[in-house]
């Protein structure tokens, strides 16, 4: 509640651009590039769309990251990872997050709020990459490397799954447009 | 699996326009107008946005209904209501749906897949209208009137909650645009 | 609303045993054995618990199936599969379910209501088996075999994922009990 | 990852009792009593069960709080509230949580992981109390009082909704038992 803020503070209003920028900045600070997330998308989708390009994958990752719910989940998850690294959490929570306790499922819950943005069809892709930990997820999940990425590895997998769902929706729209059908759901 | 379809059938491809049209048609056949759903939206949102018009509410309901996940849930829910009316379900399921059994929660689950399309901020509005049953929801929930609307009343409440969330997101974007800030999340 | 039922019908009250029995009966009628689901559980969990037995896996599958939410989802999903086989659905819904349309996600939504019963830690296991389709899931997913299992394959994967989560919770409780710690959450 | 912990530390193992105790302790520290949550349950359920006692409501709240997913959500939410009070969060996240930004929905997401423990039938009750803010929720939501309860008010509403669902499930089991029917789902 801004206890430490100066008396004459400007009334709060949400600044969407700042939140969006902070999301990109913190992914970068935690060592995750959009290219690495796009590689997960390519891994998930190339067998369905052989002509899919890395440019398209990166574009779809960027679109997922432009969503407010995704930004909220990314910032909240990275925040908890950082505080666990710094040892600043309530001891019982500290232990569970710092040790990526299997029975602590809040990381999966935040991941799901990301996947949900493009609907339930992304659930399967999320579970798959979260289990196999390909590419960037292997590094994020390596406990010997120092940083605590209990939330971030699930979040990155969820962004990739969500971008995959977006591609599936878009490819359908493209196919129908080519066939002269009216486009629906341009609002997504 | 198309057992009853002619041998030389055209291979299946999803036709989004047909699914969208069927969604509107079936809401109409079940006696629900977009205006009635828009009235629920107005009820939920007018205290936050005093200048909100019915036209805006209707527009937002239409946009929610253009989403694929919403169409899937609407058609599936109405289908189960109709089959319960016709007495065509597995007896145990028939009893639970025809009697709107409180411990049967699949109607709420479908409703939530609708609310989720615009994020978790819609959960509260959904629960509120689902409990108070204002306007069209009172009629849909009246068991003395004949039709089985076990799914439809939750679905209509969810569409109204989802349209309310969409308005909240859009109003923020408008406010920021007026202040000369860059617009984010144009993709929604 | 029981239009076709005799006038002097007994007032409806939920009979939990009948619903539970119908769930088991319909899984059996659709050709799925508890042993096959238990094999999926073993596949998912044996690397974490090398001493895990098939008896334990079957027991945990049975416990998952004793949950009301699970029974609701199983019966509703099988019902939609059967009606799709019989060609009795609204045409647009018929096409999507009979062809297991990738952009129709209500099957995943029902599956998730099953996984959720033991918490978010089951999301990953669900996605993994749903993608790889091991054992019984390969057969259920084989479109050449006749029956429509659009819902059932996701449901079976979800039951296995949920049983895996239950095992993870229980094994923790056992470990703590052996160490003389008080048992918590006996209510699960 | 315990960077600051002594070298010879004991290997981590989850201690369920400590997590359960910390959950109760932190609710108490944040000024919420089980009696206040039980009053919300009574408000939600007394019209369905006129003989419902406060003792039963408290017992059901305690049982909800014995669930691991609930404990995880309570501790994580309270943690974020505390850090927002202390001004220790990433600035953009700090602003959203400290000001209970309407478009920040992670508090609702954590609340839903609590409601989900007893199934989708609790969604409606959660939304209802979260909108009306009766009893303890009015105090928790009063921004003039100092503490930041952005997460806690949603969490308390969710615990009450979840306890209400548990009561609905249990009352059905009791009713069937009285009628000499076999009890199902004793595992809940």
XYZ file of C-alpha atoms in Angstrom:
752
model
C 0.000 0.000 0.000
C 2.861 2.343 -0.717
C 3.822 2.925 2.940
C 7.254 4.112 1.925
C 6.162 6.361 -0.892
C 6.300 10.156 -0.691
C 3.155 11.917 0.560
C 2.399 13.867 -2.599
C 2.531 10.849 -4.836
C 0.817 10.796 -8.185
C -2.373 8.728 -8.001
C -1.784 5.249 -9.347
C -2.955 4.384 -12.806
C -1.945 1.274 -14.664
C 0.618 1.902 -17.379
C 0.351 -1.044 -19.733
C 3.481 -0.235 -21.669
C 5.613 -0.227 -18.526
C 4.255 -3.621 -17.495
C 4.864 -5.014 -20.988
C 8.400 -3.607 -21.060
C 9.173 -4.968 -17.585
C 8.051 -8.435 -18.720
C 10.516 -8.433 -21.618
C 13.263 -6.929 -19.482
C 12.912 -9.528 -16.730
C 12.837 -12.476 -19.112
C 16.088 -11.080 -20.537
C 17.610 -10.534 -17.082
C 16.781 -14.141 -16.171
C 18.620 -15.291 -19.273
C 15.738 -16.342 -21.489
C 15.634 -15.153 -25.106
C 12.558 -15.063 -27.319
C 14.527 -17.182 -29.798
C 14.870 -19.971 -27.251
C 11.140 -19.937 -26.550
C 10.488 -19.868 -30.303
C 12.637 -23.013 -30.663
C 10.285 -24.827 -28.284
C 7.367 -23.666 -30.428
C 9.099 -24.960 -33.565
C 9.720 -28.321 -31.853
C 6.029 -28.582 -30.964
C 4.576 -27.398 -34.268
C 6.867 -28.226 -37.181
C 5.389 -31.650 -37.753
C 1.958 -30.092 -38.239
C 3.187 -27.112 -40.311
C 6.358 -28.121 -42.199
C 6.750 -24.628 -43.650
C 6.648 -22.912 -40.266
C 9.518 -20.430 -39.949
C 11.440 -19.239 -36.897
C 10.226 -15.723 -37.707
C 6.629 -16.867 -37.326
C 7.447 -18.654 -34.078
C 9.123 -15.548 -32.658
C 6.188 -13.393 -33.785
C 3.726 -15.684 -32.033
C 5.801 -15.702 -28.839
C 5.783 -11.892 -28.941
C 2.016 -11.840 -29.350
C 1.564 -14.179 -26.378
C 3.831 -11.898 -24.337
C 1.675 -8.883 -25.267
C -1.230 -10.336 -23.276
C -1.833 -8.872 -19.871
C -2.528 -12.184 -18.106
C 0.754 -13.534 -19.449
C 2.676 -10.478 -18.254
C 1.100 -10.742 -14.807
C 2.080 -14.410 -14.509
C 5.628 -13.870 -15.830
C 6.358 -10.992 -13.446
C 4.824 -12.730 -10.428
C 6.656 -15.989 -11.091
C 10.054 -14.402 -11.716
C 9.533 -12.304 -8.585
C 9.051 -15.402 -6.445
C 12.110 -17.078 -8.003
C 14.240 -14.013 -7.216
C 13.023 -13.760 -3.638
C 13.739 -17.475 -3.136
C 17.296 -16.919 -4.395
C 17.681 -14.079 -1.935
C 16.286 -16.198 0.913
C 13.632 -13.555 1.650
C 10.519 -15.747 1.819
C 8.562 -17.175 4.751
C 10.774 -20.163 5.754
C 8.314 -22.907 4.782
C 7.606 -21.267 1.425
C 11.306 -20.569 0.965
C 12.110 -24.259 1.340
C 9.422 -25.396 -1.077
C 10.257 -22.898 -3.813
C 14.056 -23.064 -3.430
C 13.899 -26.875 -3.655
C 11.236 -27.008 -6.407
C 9.130 -29.252 -4.157
C 7.009 -31.587 -6.254
C 3.938 -31.106 -4.090
C 4.105 -27.305 -4.439
C 1.956 -26.595 -7.486
C 1.640 -22.800 -7.627
C 4.200 -22.711 -10.433
C 1.945 -24.981 -12.516
C -1.046 -22.817 -11.621
C 0.621 -19.668 -12.951
C 1.745 -21.601 -16.032
C -1.842 -22.593 -16.664
C -3.084 -19.050 -16.545
C -0.706 -18.453 -19.467
C -1.740 -21.513 -21.465
C -5.426 -20.686 -20.961
C -5.124 -17.419 -22.893
C -5.424 -19.381 -26.142
C -7.728 -22.043 -24.772
C -7.637 -25.590 -23.509
C -5.998 -26.966 -26.664
C -2.648 -25.862 -25.236
C -2.798 -28.049 -22.109
C -1.259 -31.055 -23.846
C 1.677 -29.162 -25.336
C 2.444 -27.605 -21.967
C 2.524 -30.946 -20.178
C 4.647 -32.466 -22.880
C 7.444 -29.887 -22.816
C 7.261 -29.597 -19.040
C 7.913 -33.340 -18.757
C 10.591 -33.690 -21.436
C 12.340 -30.350 -20.688
C 13.819 -29.828 -24.167
C 16.163 -26.962 -25.083
C 16.058 -23.950 -22.794
C 13.921 -25.872 -20.282
C 16.760 -28.297 -19.580
C 19.036 -25.399 -18.635
C 16.361 -23.653 -16.564
C 15.652 -26.873 -14.711
C 19.304 -27.666 -13.925
C 19.514 -27.214 -10.157
C 23.338 -27.168 -10.188
C 23.582 -23.866 -12.039
C 22.745 -21.473 -9.232
C 19.624 -19.467 -10.065
C 16.244 -20.610 -8.775
C 13.936 -21.117 -11.759
C 11.116 -23.020 -10.066
C 8.547 -20.714 -11.640
C 10.438 -19.668 -14.758
C 10.817 -23.102 -16.329
C 7.080 -23.727 -16.133
C 6.355 -20.217 -17.387
C 8.615 -20.568 -20.416
C 7.025 -23.909 -21.292
C 3.603 -22.321 -20.954
C 4.505 -19.413 -23.247
C 5.681 -21.902 -25.868
C 2.491 -23.971 -25.508
C 0.356 -20.845 -25.755
C 2.200 -19.658 -28.883
C 1.602 -23.119 -30.366
C -2.124 -22.787 -29.725
C -2.111 -19.338 -31.314
C -0.448 -20.773 -34.410
C -3.076 -23.538 -34.625
C -5.869 -20.960 -34.457
C -4.191 -18.684 -37.019
C -3.343 -21.434 -39.488
C -7.003 -22.425 -39.541
C -8.002 -18.822 -40.238
C -5.432 -18.621 -43.050
C -6.624 -21.874 -44.585
C -10.218 -20.697 -44.570
C -9.264 -17.329 -46.038
C -7.419 -19.012 -48.919
C -10.571 -20.972 -49.622
C -12.570 -17.778 -49.823
C -14.411 -18.325 -46.565
C -15.168 -15.404 -44.340
C -12.727 -14.834 -41.554
C -14.039 -15.234 -38.063
C -12.468 -14.404 -34.722
C -10.263 -11.614 -36.056
C -10.379 -10.322 -32.506
C -7.988 -12.845 -31.044
C -17.131 -41.078 -36.767
C -19.669 -40.496 -39.467
C -21.066 -44.057 -39.467
C -24.281 -42.894 -41.043
C -22.781 -40.620 -43.636
C -22.665 -41.486 -47.336
C -19.594 -43.352 -48.560
C -18.250 -40.701 -50.886
C -18.301 -37.982 -48.309
C -16.143 -34.886 -48.604
C -13.202 -35.076 -46.191
C -13.914 -33.106 -43.031
C -12.457 -29.662 -42.604
C -13.531 -27.244 -39.941
C -15.747 -24.466 -41.258
C -15.499 -21.689 -38.695
C -18.339 -19.636 -40.122
C -20.755 -22.538 -39.855
C -19.816 -23.113 -36.215
C -20.194 -19.407 -35.455
C -23.565 -19.257 -37.213
C -24.815 -22.371 -35.414
C -23.878 -20.785 -32.079
C -26.017 -17.715 -32.771
C -28.831 -19.823 -34.187
C -29.001 -22.128 -31.178
C -28.930 -19.303 -28.640
C -31.865 -17.850 -30.578
C -33.703 -21.201 -30.730
C -33.274 -21.575 -26.968
C -34.896 -18.180 -26.502
C -31.892 -16.085 -25.516
C -31.306 -12.732 -27.223
C -28.034 -10.840 -27.359
C -29.910 -7.893 -25.856
C -30.751 -9.906 -22.750
C -27.119 -10.925 -22.296
C -26.097 -7.303 -22.877
C -28.435 -6.249 -20.068
C -26.508 -8.503 -17.679
C -23.301 -6.844 -18.841
C -24.812 -3.405 -18.244
C -25.894 -4.479 -14.748
C -22.356 -5.618 -13.968
C -20.455 -2.713 -15.493
C -22.496 0.483 -15.362
C -21.276 1.489 -11.935
C -17.691 1.412 -13.193
C -18.441 3.067 -16.562
C -21.471 5.372 -16.210
C -21.378 6.257 -19.910
C -21.492 2.639 -21.052
C -24.161 2.175 -23.739
C -26.272 -0.836 -24.630
C -24.690 -0.743 -28.082
C -21.272 -1.229 -26.512
C -22.581 -4.055 -24.349
C -24.105 -5.817 -27.363
C -20.914 -5.330 -29.351
C -18.853 -6.891 -26.560
C -21.238 -9.842 -26.268
C -20.873 -10.380 -30.025
C -17.106 -10.313 -29.757
C -17.158 -12.882 -26.953
C -19.405 -15.068 -29.104
C -16.937 -14.842 -32.000
C -14.380 -16.803 -29.971
C -13.986 -20.441 -30.819
C -13.768 -21.689 -27.209
C -17.011 -19.874 -26.432
C -18.775 -21.381 -29.442
C -17.575 -24.862 -28.476
C -18.905 -24.471 -24.943
C -22.238 -22.952 -26.039
C -22.968 -25.692 -28.562
C -21.905 -28.502 -26.228
C -23.934 -27.156 -23.313
C -27.098 -26.510 -25.331
C -26.729 -29.975 -26.855
C -26.730 -31.611 -23.412
C -29.748 -29.542 -22.327
C -31.690 -30.628 -25.426
C -30.818 -34.295 -25.000
C -31.881 -34.117 -21.346
C -35.232 -32.656 -22.455
C -35.625 -35.517 -24.900
C -34.704 -38.071 -22.231
C -31.915 -39.474 -24.428
C -29.049 -39.537 -21.930
C -27.543 -42.363 -19.860
C -30.094 -42.664 -17.014
C -27.795 -41.475 -14.210
C -26.604 -38.511 -16.272
C -30.172 -37.840 -17.418
C -31.335 -37.530 -13.803
C -28.516 -35.204 -12.786
C -28.833 -32.844 -15.769
C -32.651 -32.864 -15.935
C -32.798 -32.014 -12.222
C -29.910 -29.540 -12.243
C -28.242 -31.567 -9.477
C -26.129 -29.302 -7.293
C -23.264 -31.778 -7.111
C -23.058 -32.065 -10.908
C -20.551 -29.368 -11.850
C -19.900 -29.875 -15.567
C -22.131 -26.896 -16.370
C -19.888 -24.687 -14.217
C -16.830 -26.190 -15.898
C -18.074 -25.252 -19.376
C -19.039 -21.811 -18.062
C -15.520 -21.336 -16.814
C -13.988 -22.165 -20.149
C -15.992 -19.184 -21.443
C -15.017 -16.809 -18.640
C -11.350 -17.769 -18.997
C -11.165 -16.374 -22.536
C -10.709 -12.892 -21.076
C -8.780 -13.999 -18.025
C -9.299 -14.633 -14.356
C -10.729 -11.174 -13.658
C -14.113 -12.450 -14.863
C -14.474 -15.178 -12.199
C -16.075 -12.843 -9.699
C -18.669 -11.431 -12.078
C -19.637 -14.926 -13.164
C -20.214 -16.140 -9.621
C -22.161 -13.037 -8.754
C -24.726 -13.276 -11.560
C -24.889 -17.053 -11.249
C -25.893 -16.654 -7.596
C -28.306 -13.728 -7.948
C -29.834 -14.849 -11.280
C -30.895 -11.395 -12.481
C -32.867 -10.760 -15.675
C -32.742 -13.510 -18.266
C -31.048 -15.849 -15.782
C -34.143 -15.899 -13.579
C -36.248 -17.109 -16.497
C -33.642 -19.665 -17.631
C -33.404 -21.014 -14.112
C -37.168 -21.344 -13.583
C -37.719 -25.098 -13.471
C -41.489 -24.736 -13.907
C -41.269 -23.460 -17.471
C -40.528 -26.670 -19.309
C -37.179 -26.463 -21.073
C -34.065 -27.836 -19.399
C -31.514 -25.022 -19.127
C -29.065 -26.634 -16.702
C -26.157 -25.681 -18.950
C -27.624 -22.630 -20.658
C -28.114 -20.476 -17.562
C -24.482 -20.895 -16.540
C -23.350 -20.309 -20.111
C -25.317 -17.081 -20.463
C -23.931 -15.805 -17.153
C -20.435 -16.701 -18.318
C -20.845 -14.857 -21.625
C -21.958 -11.755 -19.685
C -19.009 -12.051 -17.284
C -16.609 -12.513 -20.169
C -18.002 -9.477 -22.014
C -17.553 -7.499 -18.789
C -13.897 -8.510 -18.638
C -13.461 -7.532 -22.265
C -14.904 -4.092 -21.504
C -12.519 -3.662 -18.563
C -9.536 -4.500 -20.778
C -10.751 -2.200 -23.592
C -11.575 0.751 -21.362
C -8.035 0.646 -20.011
C -6.662 0.644 -23.562
C -8.902 3.607 -24.474
C -7.840 5.547 -21.386
C -4.164 5.014 -22.179
C -4.678 5.989 -25.807
C -6.330 9.239 -24.795
C -3.310 9.989 -22.645
C -1.051 9.483 -25.624
C 0.406 6.226 -24.381
C 1.182 3.480 -26.839
C -1.488 0.858 -27.198
C -0.572 -2.647 -26.156
C -2.425 -5.905 -26.624
C -4.283 -4.856 -29.777
C -4.383 -8.568 -30.488
C -7.151 -9.339 -28.037
C -36.829 -32.092 -17.373
C -38.296 -35.519 -17.591
C -40.972 -34.643 -20.152
C -41.416 -38.278 -21.047
C -41.532 -39.637 -17.547
C -44.712 -40.932 -15.915
C -46.770 -38.397 -13.964
C -46.498 -40.009 -10.553
C -42.742 -40.181 -10.597
C -40.725 -40.400 -7.401
C -39.108 -37.052 -6.586
C -35.506 -36.981 -7.712
C -32.734 -37.438 -5.208
C -29.150 -38.095 -6.138
C -28.111 -41.720 -5.633
C -24.323 -41.643 -5.422
C -23.889 -45.378 -5.663
C -25.819 -45.554 -8.930
C -23.670 -42.803 -10.426
C -20.495 -44.544 -9.250
C -21.671 -47.892 -10.624
C -22.650 -46.354 -13.959
C -19.180 -44.828 -14.262
C -17.500 -48.222 -13.886
C -20.033 -49.893 -16.145
C -19.592 -47.382 -18.956
C -15.804 -47.490 -18.841
C -16.148 -51.270 -19.175
C -18.677 -50.993 -22.023
C -16.325 -48.643 -23.880
C -13.594 -51.267 -23.564
C -11.362 -49.662 -20.952
C -10.145 -51.761 -18.004
C -8.829 -50.414 -14.717
C -5.711 -52.486 -15.345
C -4.994 -50.565 -18.540
C -5.346 -47.237 -16.753
C -3.143 -48.579 -13.947
C -0.467 -49.404 -16.531
C -0.378 -45.740 -17.527
C 0.043 -44.834 -13.864
C 2.910 -47.325 -13.539
C 4.569 -45.854 -16.640
C 4.342 -42.370 -15.142
C 5.383 -43.187 -11.589
C 7.732 -46.178 -11.501
C 10.866 -44.130 -11.928
C 9.987 -42.150 -8.806
C 8.810 -45.158 -6.767
C 10.670 -48.295 -7.934
C 8.708 -50.496 -5.521
C 5.316 -49.344 -6.787
C 3.066 -52.333 -7.488
C 0.240 -52.779 -9.999
C -2.070 -53.389 -7.023
C -1.280 -49.930 -5.702
C -1.796 -48.399 -9.139
C -5.186 -50.098 -9.510
C -6.169 -49.017 -5.992
C -5.319 -45.415 -6.771
C -7.253 -45.508 -10.048
C -10.251 -46.830 -8.105
C -9.963 -44.026 -5.571
C -9.845 -41.414 -8.337
C -12.942 -42.999 -9.873
C -14.765 -42.774 -6.517
C -14.712 -38.967 -6.761
C -17.903 -37.316 -7.853
C -16.271 -34.763 -10.186
C -14.463 -37.584 -11.948
C -17.668 -39.581 -12.372
C -19.473 -36.521 -13.751
C -16.745 -35.923 -16.316
C -16.470 -39.606 -17.317
C -20.214 -40.013 -17.872
C -20.578 -36.708 -19.723
C -17.616 -37.401 -21.985
C -18.602 -40.975 -22.843
C -22.145 -39.740 -23.498
C -20.900 -37.242 -26.081
C -18.720 -39.898 -27.738
C -21.691 -42.270 -28.015
C -24.007 -39.617 -29.440
C -21.350 -38.674 -31.989
C -21.130 -42.340 -33.051
C -24.883 -42.397 -33.444
C -24.845 -39.156 -35.444
C -27.330 -37.560 -33.060
C -25.589 -34.250 -32.382
C -26.162 -30.747 -33.794
C -24.416 -31.020 -37.199
C -21.581 -28.585 -36.475
C -20.873 -30.219 -33.096
C -21.248 -33.657 -34.679
C -18.528 -32.869 -37.199
C -16.106 -31.510 -34.620
C -16.491 -34.370 -32.147
C -16.690 -37.181 -34.725
C -13.499 -35.877 -36.352
C -11.689 -35.047 -33.103
C -11.171 -31.487 -34.372
C -7.995 -30.030 -32.910
C -9.593 -26.652 -32.228
C -12.446 -28.234 -30.237
C -11.128 -28.249 -26.669
C -14.094 -29.351 -24.539
C -12.553 -32.828 -24.229
C -9.435 -31.268 -22.687
C -11.633 -29.153 -20.411
C -13.409 -32.223 -19.010
C -10.060 -33.975 -18.673
C -8.802 -31.062 -16.626
C -11.685 -31.212 -14.222
C -10.469 -34.754 -13.491
C -6.800 -33.866 -13.100
C -7.682 -30.945 -10.824
C -9.155 -33.234 -8.165
C -5.636 -33.922 -6.873
C -4.263 -30.499 -7.674
C -2.170 -28.750 -10.259
C 0.775 -31.145 -9.912
C -1.040 -33.517 -12.279
C -1.129 -31.119 -15.248
C 2.268 -32.186 -16.530
C 1.571 -35.917 -16.407
C -1.698 -35.411 -18.243
C -0.101 -33.471 -21.078
C 2.696 -35.984 -21.366
C 0.519 -39.083 -21.808
C -1.959 -37.160 -23.953
C 0.854 -36.285 -26.363
C 2.670 -39.630 -26.423
C -0.496 -41.794 -26.288
C 1.115 -44.872 -24.717
C -0.699 -48.173 -24.099
C -4.477 -47.991 -24.041
C -4.388 -44.386 -25.297
C -2.925 -45.492 -28.632
C -5.868 -47.831 -29.174
C -8.439 -45.272 -28.034
C -6.927 -42.707 -30.364
C -6.854 -44.982 -33.432
C -9.477 -43.451 -35.720
C -9.596 -46.552 -37.961
C -11.156 -48.788 -35.311
C -14.729 -47.540 -35.418
C -15.777 -46.127 -32.065
C -15.540 -42.386 -31.439
C -13.282 -41.826 -28.412
C -12.703 -38.096 -28.745
C -13.542 -37.572 -25.086
C -12.572 -40.976 -23.712
C -8.890 -40.894 -24.619
C -8.418 -37.577 -22.823
C -10.470 -38.808 -19.884
C -8.438 -41.982 -19.473
C -5.187 -40.004 -19.611
C -6.590 -37.633 -17.000
C -7.578 -40.469 -14.651
C -4.042 -41.848 -14.901
C -2.531 -38.409 -14.247
C -4.837 -37.889 -11.285
C -3.965 -41.289 -9.804
C -0.294 -40.371 -10.191
C -0.850 -37.182 -8.223
C -2.676 -39.136 -5.537
C 0.280 -41.501 -5.250
C 2.688 -38.572 -4.904
C 0.587 -37.112 -2.082
C 0.240 -40.500 -0.346
C 3.899 -41.466 -0.615
C 4.825 -38.204 1.091
C 2.375 -38.966 3.911
C 3.818 -42.479 4.282
C 7.381 -41.178 4.377
C 6.503 -38.671 7.066
C 4.650 -41.291 9.092
C 7.664 -43.606 9.012
C 9.736 -40.757 10.382
C 7.339 -40.335 13.253
C 5.899 -37.069 11.989
C 2.228 -36.362 12.458
C 0.054 -37.168 9.514
C -1.690 -34.254 7.867
C -4.370 -34.197 5.201
C -5.854 -37.581 6.059
C -8.995 -36.182 4.527
C -7.879 -36.532 0.961
C 18.510 -22.214 -4.046
C 19.739 -21.585 -0.549
C 22.810 -19.577 -1.572
C 23.083 -18.112 1.887
C 22.620 -21.302 3.821
C 25.470 -23.023 5.678
C 27.477 -25.631 3.765
C 26.613 -28.637 5.894
C 22.909 -28.148 5.690
C 20.516 -31.042 6.148
C 19.120 -32.199 2.812
C 15.662 -30.746 2.194
C 12.608 -32.879 2.736
C 9.105 -31.527 2.875
C 7.710 -31.337 6.396
C 3.947 -31.221 5.969
C 3.226 -30.328 9.567
C 5.458 -27.261 9.415
C 3.724 -26.047 6.259
C 0.294 -26.634 7.830
C 1.312 -24.831 11.019
C 2.762 -21.899 9.095
C -0.517 -21.552 7.181
C -2.511 -21.214 10.414
C 0.099 -18.937 11.947
C 0.157 -16.545 9.001
C -3.615 -16.311 8.735
C -3.570 -15.397 12.429
C -0.753 -12.866 11.972
C -2.698 -11.225 9.138
C -5.655 -10.859 11.488
C -8.005 -13.495 10.092
C -9.682 -15.944 12.464
C -11.205 -19.284 11.527
C -14.419 -18.038 13.132
C -14.633 -15.161 10.674
C -14.174 -17.498 7.730
C -16.763 -19.835 9.261
C -19.221 -16.928 9.391
C -18.894 -16.547 5.623
C -19.606 -20.260 5.267
C -22.698 -19.926 7.458
C -23.888 -16.969 5.359
C -23.517 -19.038 2.197
C -24.990 -22.304 3.457
C -27.583 -21.680 6.156
C -30.463 -21.338 3.745
C -29.742 -24.793 2.368
C -29.048 -26.429 5.766
C -31.034 -24.590 8.479
C -29.542 -26.769 11.221
C -25.956 -26.016 10.233
C -23.906 -25.031 13.297
C -20.902 -22.745 13.637
C -18.963 -25.754 14.946
C -19.579 -27.566 11.672
C -18.578 -24.488 9.688
C -15.336 -24.149 11.644
C -14.616 -27.848 11.254
C -15.072 -27.607 7.496
C -12.828 -24.549 7.282
C -10.161 -26.489 9.190
C -10.463 -29.417 6.810
C -10.076 -27.120 3.800
C -6.988 -25.624 5.435
C -5.499 -29.115 5.911
C -5.205 -29.497 2.138
C -1.776 -28.989 0.679
C -2.933 -26.973 -2.374
C -4.779 -24.610 -0.053
C -1.738 -24.156 2.178
C 0.462 -23.456 -0.859
C -1.943 -20.793 -2.120
C -2.418 -19.168 1.307
C 1.306 -18.889 2.005
C 2.148 -17.649 -1.490
C -0.629 -15.046 -1.468
C 0.134 -13.714 2.007
C 3.813 -13.583 1.052
C 3.076 -11.345 -1.929
C 0.843 -9.087 0.194
C 3.611 -8.687 2.789
C 6.268 -7.924 0.201
C 3.976 -5.337 -1.396
C 3.551 -3.686 2.019
C 7.319 -3.601 2.384
C 7.756 -2.161 -1.100
C 10.113 -4.995 -2.052
C 8.617 -6.056 -5.376
C 9.620 -5.299 -8.974
C 8.224 -1.749 -9.408
C 5.529 -2.612 -11.986
C 4.354 -5.609 -9.923
C 4.587 -3.515 -6.754
C 2.220 -0.927 -8.203
C -0.326 -3.479 -9.375
C -0.433 -5.469 -6.146
C -0.241 -2.498 -3.770
C -3.117 -0.829 -5.633
C -5.168 -4.015 -6.134
C -5.225 -3.310 -9.877
C -8.410 -4.696 -11.419
C -6.591 -6.065 -14.454
C -4.098 -8.004 -12.303
C -5.769 -11.390 -11.860
C -3.152 -13.564 -10.144
C -5.012 -13.178 -6.849
C -8.128 -14.679 -8.458
C -5.995 -17.442 -9.958
C -4.640 -18.462 -6.538
C -8.158 -18.213 -5.108
C -9.360 -20.598 -7.774
C -6.756 -23.185 -6.960
C -8.338 -23.221 -3.484
C -11.936 -23.433 -4.687
C -11.031 -26.228 -7.103
C -10.053 -28.588 -4.292
C -13.733 -29.417 -3.772
C -14.710 -29.076 -7.410
C -16.373 -26.642 -9.750
C -19.531 -26.331 -7.647
C -17.700 -23.782 -5.480
C -17.090 -21.263 -8.296
C -20.426 -19.539 -7.802
C -20.060 -19.108 -4.051
C -16.597 -17.683 -4.493
C -17.722 -15.079 -7.004
C -20.679 -14.131 -4.863
C -18.748 -13.374 -1.672
C -15.901 -11.806 -3.634
C -18.362 -9.333 -5.164
C -20.442 -8.567 -2.064
C -17.519 -8.590 0.414
C -19.552 -9.491 3.500
C -18.104 -9.705 7.021
C -14.363 -10.136 7.251
C -14.007 -9.478 3.500
C -15.194 -5.905 3.913
C -12.439 -5.251 6.442
C -9.788 -7.016 4.371
C -10.801 -5.030 1.324
C -10.769 -1.624 3.075
C -7.809 0.143 1.483
C -7.743 2.844 4.187
C -6.666 0.483 6.953
C -3.013 0.084 6.106
C -2.203 -3.533 5.335
C -2.172 -4.752 1.738
C -4.651 -7.623 1.425
C -4.867 -7.866 -2.359
C -4.355 -11.627 -2.208
C -5.758 -12.319 1.250
C -9.310 -11.133 0.635
C -9.671 -13.401 -2.388
C -8.038 -16.264 -0.503
C -10.377 -15.960 2.476
C -13.411 -15.876 0.170
C -12.076 -18.952 -1.617
C -11.581 -20.868 1.645
C -15.193 -20.095 2.599
C -16.465 -21.174 -0.841
C -14.428 -24.357 -0.659
C -15.743 -25.183 2.833
C -19.261 -24.624 1.488
C -18.637 -27.140 -1.279
C -17.269 -29.626 1.248
C -20.439 -29.246 3.303
C -22.606 -29.853 0.225
C -20.684 -33.056 -0.545
C -20.818 -34.242 3.084
C -24.500 -33.487 3.614
C -25.316 -35.625 0.592
C -23.234 -38.484 2.032
C -25.019 -38.126 5.390
C -28.435 -38.118 3.744
C -27.641 -41.261 1.802
C -26.243 -42.959 4.878
C -29.422 -42.239 6.823
C -31.357 -43.847 4.010
C -29.255 -46.973 4.314
C -27.411 -46.410 1.065
C -23.765 -47.310 0.814
C -21.385 -44.455 1.367
C -19.262 -43.492 -1.558
C -16.302 -41.154 -1.794
C -15.200 -41.592 1.826
C -11.793 -40.588 0.544
C -12.531 -36.901 0.219
